[in-house]
């Protein structure tokens, strides 16, 4: 009976250790301040001015889901990303969309419950878009004062 428990327990521990090691290996090299160059800045302390909103929370959720769908799984739908971001008029609208997007696990554009890392919308955009593609949306983010 004990031998059976050992036969089952050893592989379970090995899998757990393997997942831990893979997760550590996937993490990007950090900057001196402990953040990765691809990690989105925290927007927790940013206040959304409701008087500047031109969209409703349900619109923001729709935009967030559209952007998520454009980046989910392999392959990115850049046209959908560009057209969705073009529909967002103000900084506060974008902040509401980022809030509606929330923190989602990212691992090469897929859902990864065990070894992915949580990123907000800005982090997902940084991973999914090349430098040239980011340059197309960066002026709008610069205008809003949101680091991209």
mmCIF file of C-alpha atoms in Angstrom:
data_model
loop_
_atom_site.group_PDB
_atom_site.id
_atom_site.type_symbol
_atom_site.label_atom_id
_atom_site.label_comp_id
_atom_site.label_asym_id
_atom_site.label_seq_id
_atom_site.Cartn_x
_atom_site.Cartn_y
_atom_site.Cartn_z
ATOM 1 C CA UNK A 1 0.000 0.000 0.000
ATOM 2 C CA UNK A 2 2.805 2.433 0.861
ATOM 3 C CA UNK A 3 4.643 1.536 -2.343
ATOM 4 C CA UNK A 4 1.567 2.514 -4.376
ATOM 5 C CA UNK A 5 1.430 5.893 -2.618
ATOM 6 C CA UNK A 6 5.084 6.485 -3.425
ATOM 7 C CA UNK A 7 4.547 5.481 -7.056
ATOM 8 C CA UNK A 8 1.781 8.089 -7.354
ATOM 9 C CA UNK A 9 3.357 10.788 -5.147
ATOM 10 C CA UNK A 10 6.729 10.987 -6.873
ATOM 11 C CA UNK A 11 5.326 11.869 -10.328
ATOM 12 C CA UNK A 12 2.968 14.437 -8.807
ATOM 13 C CA UNK A 13 5.856 16.145 -7.004
ATOM 14 C CA UNK A 14 7.990 15.952 -10.154
ATOM 15 C CA UNK A 15 5.253 17.598 -12.210
ATOM 16 C CA UNK A 16 4.886 20.351 -9.605
ATOM 17 C CA UNK A 17 8.626 21.005 -9.570
ATOM 18 C CA UNK A 18 8.656 20.966 -13.379
ATOM 19 C CA UNK A 19 5.874 23.557 -13.584
ATOM 20 C CA UNK A 20 7.690 25.745 -11.069
ATOM 21 C CA UNK A 21 10.954 25.549 -13.034
ATOM 22 C CA UNK A 22 9.242 26.249 -16.351
ATOM 23 C CA UNK A 23 7.484 29.262 -14.856
ATOM 24 C CA UNK A 24 10.794 30.648 -13.595
ATOM 25 C CA UNK A 25 12.452 30.030 -16.963
ATOM 26 C CA UNK A 26 9.700 31.862 -18.836
ATOM 27 C CA UNK A 27 9.900 35.028 -16.772
ATOM 28 C CA UNK A 28 11.610 37.829 -18.643
ATOM 29 C CA UNK A 29 14.842 39.357 -17.457
ATOM 30 C CA UNK A 30 14.052 42.129 -15.023
ATOM 31 C CA UNK A 31 15.086 45.765 -15.000
ATOM 32 C CA UNK A 32 16.998 47.020 -11.939
ATOM 33 C CA UNK A 33 13.692 48.084 -10.377
ATOM 34 C CA UNK A 34 12.429 44.497 -10.578
ATOM 35 C CA UNK A 35 10.041 44.954 -13.507
ATOM 36 C CA UNK A 36 10.301 43.365 -16.913
ATOM 37 C CA UNK A 37 10.674 45.655 -19.909
ATOM 38 C CA UNK A 38 7.540 44.036 -21.365
ATOM 39 C CA UNK A 39 5.458 44.374 -18.210
ATOM 40 C CA UNK A 40 2.787 47.033 -18.341
ATOM 41 C CA UNK A 41 2.987 49.800 -15.775
ATOM 42 C CA UNK A 42 0.510 49.616 -12.960
ATOM 43 C CA UNK A 43 -2.515 51.831 -13.428
ATOM 44 C CA UNK A 44 -4.038 51.050 -10.018
ATOM 45 C CA UNK A 45 -3.720 54.581 -8.648
ATOM 46 C CA UNK A 46 -5.041 56.219 -11.816
ATOM 47 C CA UNK A 47 -8.393 57.921 -11.331
ATOM 48 C CA UNK A 48 -11.000 57.723 -14.082
ATOM 49 C CA UNK A 49 -12.793 61.057 -14.461
ATOM 50 C CA UNK A 50 -16.400 60.115 -15.183
ATOM 51 C CA UNK A 51 -17.154 63.545 -16.657
ATOM 52 C CA UNK A 52 -14.640 62.818 -19.463
ATOM 53 C CA UNK A 53 -16.147 59.453 -20.428
ATOM 54 C CA UNK A 54 -17.744 59.121 -23.851
ATOM 55 C CA UNK A 55 -18.479 55.393 -23.466
ATOM 56 C CA UNK A 56 -20.461 53.361 -20.971
ATOM 57 C CA UNK A 57 -18.999 50.582 -18.818
ATOM 58 C CA UNK A 58 -20.759 48.054 -21.064
ATOM 59 C CA UNK A 59 -19.087 49.652 -24.124
ATOM 60 C CA UNK A 60 -15.743 49.394 -22.330
ATOM 61 C CA UNK A 61 -16.392 45.712 -21.604
ATOM 62 C CA UNK A 62 -17.265 45.138 -25.259
ATOM 63 C CA UNK A 63 -14.056 46.877 -26.403
ATOM 64 C CA UNK A 64 -12.014 44.904 -23.863
ATOM 65 C CA UNK A 65 -13.517 41.587 -25.007
ATOM 66 C CA UNK A 66 -12.971 42.514 -28.657
ATOM 67 C CA UNK A 67 -9.299 43.293 -27.979
ATOM 68 C CA UNK A 68 -8.897 40.101 -25.953
ATOM 69 C CA UNK A 69 -10.415 38.051 -28.754
ATOM 70 C CA UNK A 70 -8.088 39.692 -31.290
ATOM 71 C CA UNK A 71 -5.056 38.635 -29.242
ATOM 72 C CA UNK A 72 -6.183 35.272 -27.879
ATOM 73 C CA UNK A 73 -4.633 32.076 -29.189
ATOM 74 C CA UNK A 74 -2.026 31.993 -31.915
ATOM 75 C CA UNK A 75 -2.067 34.819 -34.415
ATOM 76 C CA UNK A 76 -3.072 38.383 -33.736
ATOM 77 C CA UNK A 77 -5.800 40.315 -35.540
ATOM 78 C CA UNK A 78 -4.022 43.668 -35.788
ATOM 79 C CA UNK A 79 -6.800 45.283 -37.848
ATOM 80 C CA UNK A 80 -9.327 44.612 -35.084
ATOM 81 C CA UNK A 81 -6.937 46.045 -32.498
ATOM 82 C CA UNK A 82 -6.369 49.223 -34.546
ATOM 83 C CA UNK A 83 -10.060 49.762 -35.316
ATOM 84 C CA UNK A 84 -11.088 49.169 -31.703
ATOM 85 C CA UNK A 85 -8.476 51.573 -30.333
ATOM 86 C CA UNK A 86 -9.517 54.171 -32.949
ATOM 87 C CA UNK A 87 -13.049 54.093 -31.478
ATOM 88 C CA UNK A 88 -11.739 55.053 -28.023
ATOM 89 C CA UNK A 89 -11.839 58.844 -27.739
ATOM 90 C CA UNK A 90 -10.435 59.916 -24.376
ATOM 91 C CA UNK A 91 -7.839 58.865 -21.820
ATOM 92 C CA UNK A 92 -10.593 58.060 -19.359
ATOM 93 C CA UNK A 93 -12.331 55.880 -21.954
ATOM 94 C CA UNK A 94 -9.080 53.948 -22.436
ATOM 95 C CA UNK A 95 -8.570 53.616 -18.688
ATOM 96 C CA UNK A 96 -12.100 52.223 -18.411
ATOM 97 C CA UNK A 97 -11.324 49.708 -21.179
ATOM 98 C CA UNK A 98 -8.083 48.705 -19.429
ATOM 99 C CA UNK A 99 -10.029 48.277 -16.186
ATOM 100 C CA UNK A 100 -12.699 46.206 -17.980
ATOM 101 C CA UNK A 101 -9.963 44.040 -19.536
ATOM 102 C CA UNK A 102 -8.585 43.355 -16.068
ATOM 103 C CA UNK A 103 -5.621 41.101 -15.446
ATOM 104 C CA UNK A 104 -5.462 38.051 -17.673
ATOM 105 C CA UNK A 105 -2.914 35.270 -17.737
ATOM 106 C CA UNK A 106 -0.601 35.451 -20.737
ATOM 107 C CA UNK A 107 1.659 32.785 -22.160
ATOM 108 C CA UNK A 108 2.433 33.207 -25.859
ATOM 109 C CA UNK A 109 -1.060 34.499 -26.592
ATOM 110 C CA UNK A 110 -2.860 31.577 -25.018
ATOM 111 C CA UNK A 111 -4.688 30.890 -21.801
ATOM 112 C CA UNK A 112 -2.213 29.354 -19.397
ATOM 113 C CA UNK A 113 -3.686 28.684 -15.995
ATOM 114 C CA UNK A 114 -0.560 27.248 -14.399
ATOM 115 C CA UNK A 115 2.474 28.846 -15.997
ATOM 116 C CA UNK A 116 1.190 32.114 -17.465
ATOM 117 C CA UNK A 117 1.619 35.506 -15.838
ATOM 118 C CA UNK A 118 -1.049 38.146 -15.227
ATOM 119 C CA UNK A 119 -0.935 41.233 -17.436
ATOM 120 C CA UNK A 120 -3.344 44.060 -18.119
ATOM 121 C CA UNK A 121 -4.346 45.203 -21.607
ATOM 122 C CA UNK A 122 -1.170 47.244 -22.092
ATOM 123 C CA UNK A 123 0.976 44.209 -21.261
ATOM 124 C CA UNK A 124 -0.954 42.047 -23.715
ATOM 125 C CA UNK A 125 -0.529 44.679 -26.443
ATOM 126 C CA UNK A 126 3.217 44.809 -25.765
ATOM 127 C CA UNK A 127 3.543 41.065 -26.187
ATOM 128 C CA UNK A 128 1.223 40.667 -29.157
ATOM 129 C CA UNK A 129 2.333 43.583 -31.327
ATOM 130 C CA UNK A 130 5.745 44.111 -32.921
ATOM 131 C CA UNK A 131 7.603 47.400 -32.483
ATOM 132 C CA UNK A 132 6.273 48.613 -35.849
ATOM 133 C CA UNK A 133 2.710 47.680 -34.940
ATOM 134 C CA UNK A 134 3.016 49.347 -31.525
ATOM 135 C CA UNK A 135 4.248 52.498 -33.279
ATOM 136 C CA UNK A 136 0.868 52.729 -35.048
ATOM 137 C CA UNK A 137 -1.060 53.033 -31.766
ATOM 138 C CA UNK A 138 1.619 54.706 -29.637
ATOM 139 C CA UNK A 139 0.726 58.307 -30.652
ATOM 140 C CA UNK A 140 -2.783 57.852 -29.281
ATOM 141 C CA UNK A 141 -1.449 56.421 -26.002
ATOM 142 C CA UNK A 142 1.103 59.269 -25.816
ATOM 143 C CA UNK A 143 -1.728 61.779 -26.333
ATOM 144 C CA UNK A 144 -3.605 60.156 -23.454
ATOM 145 C CA UNK A 145 -0.502 60.033 -21.259
ATOM 146 C CA UNK A 146 -0.724 56.256 -20.878
ATOM 147 C CA UNK A 147 2.667 54.517 -21.201
ATOM 148 C CA UNK A 148 2.726 51.868 -23.905
#
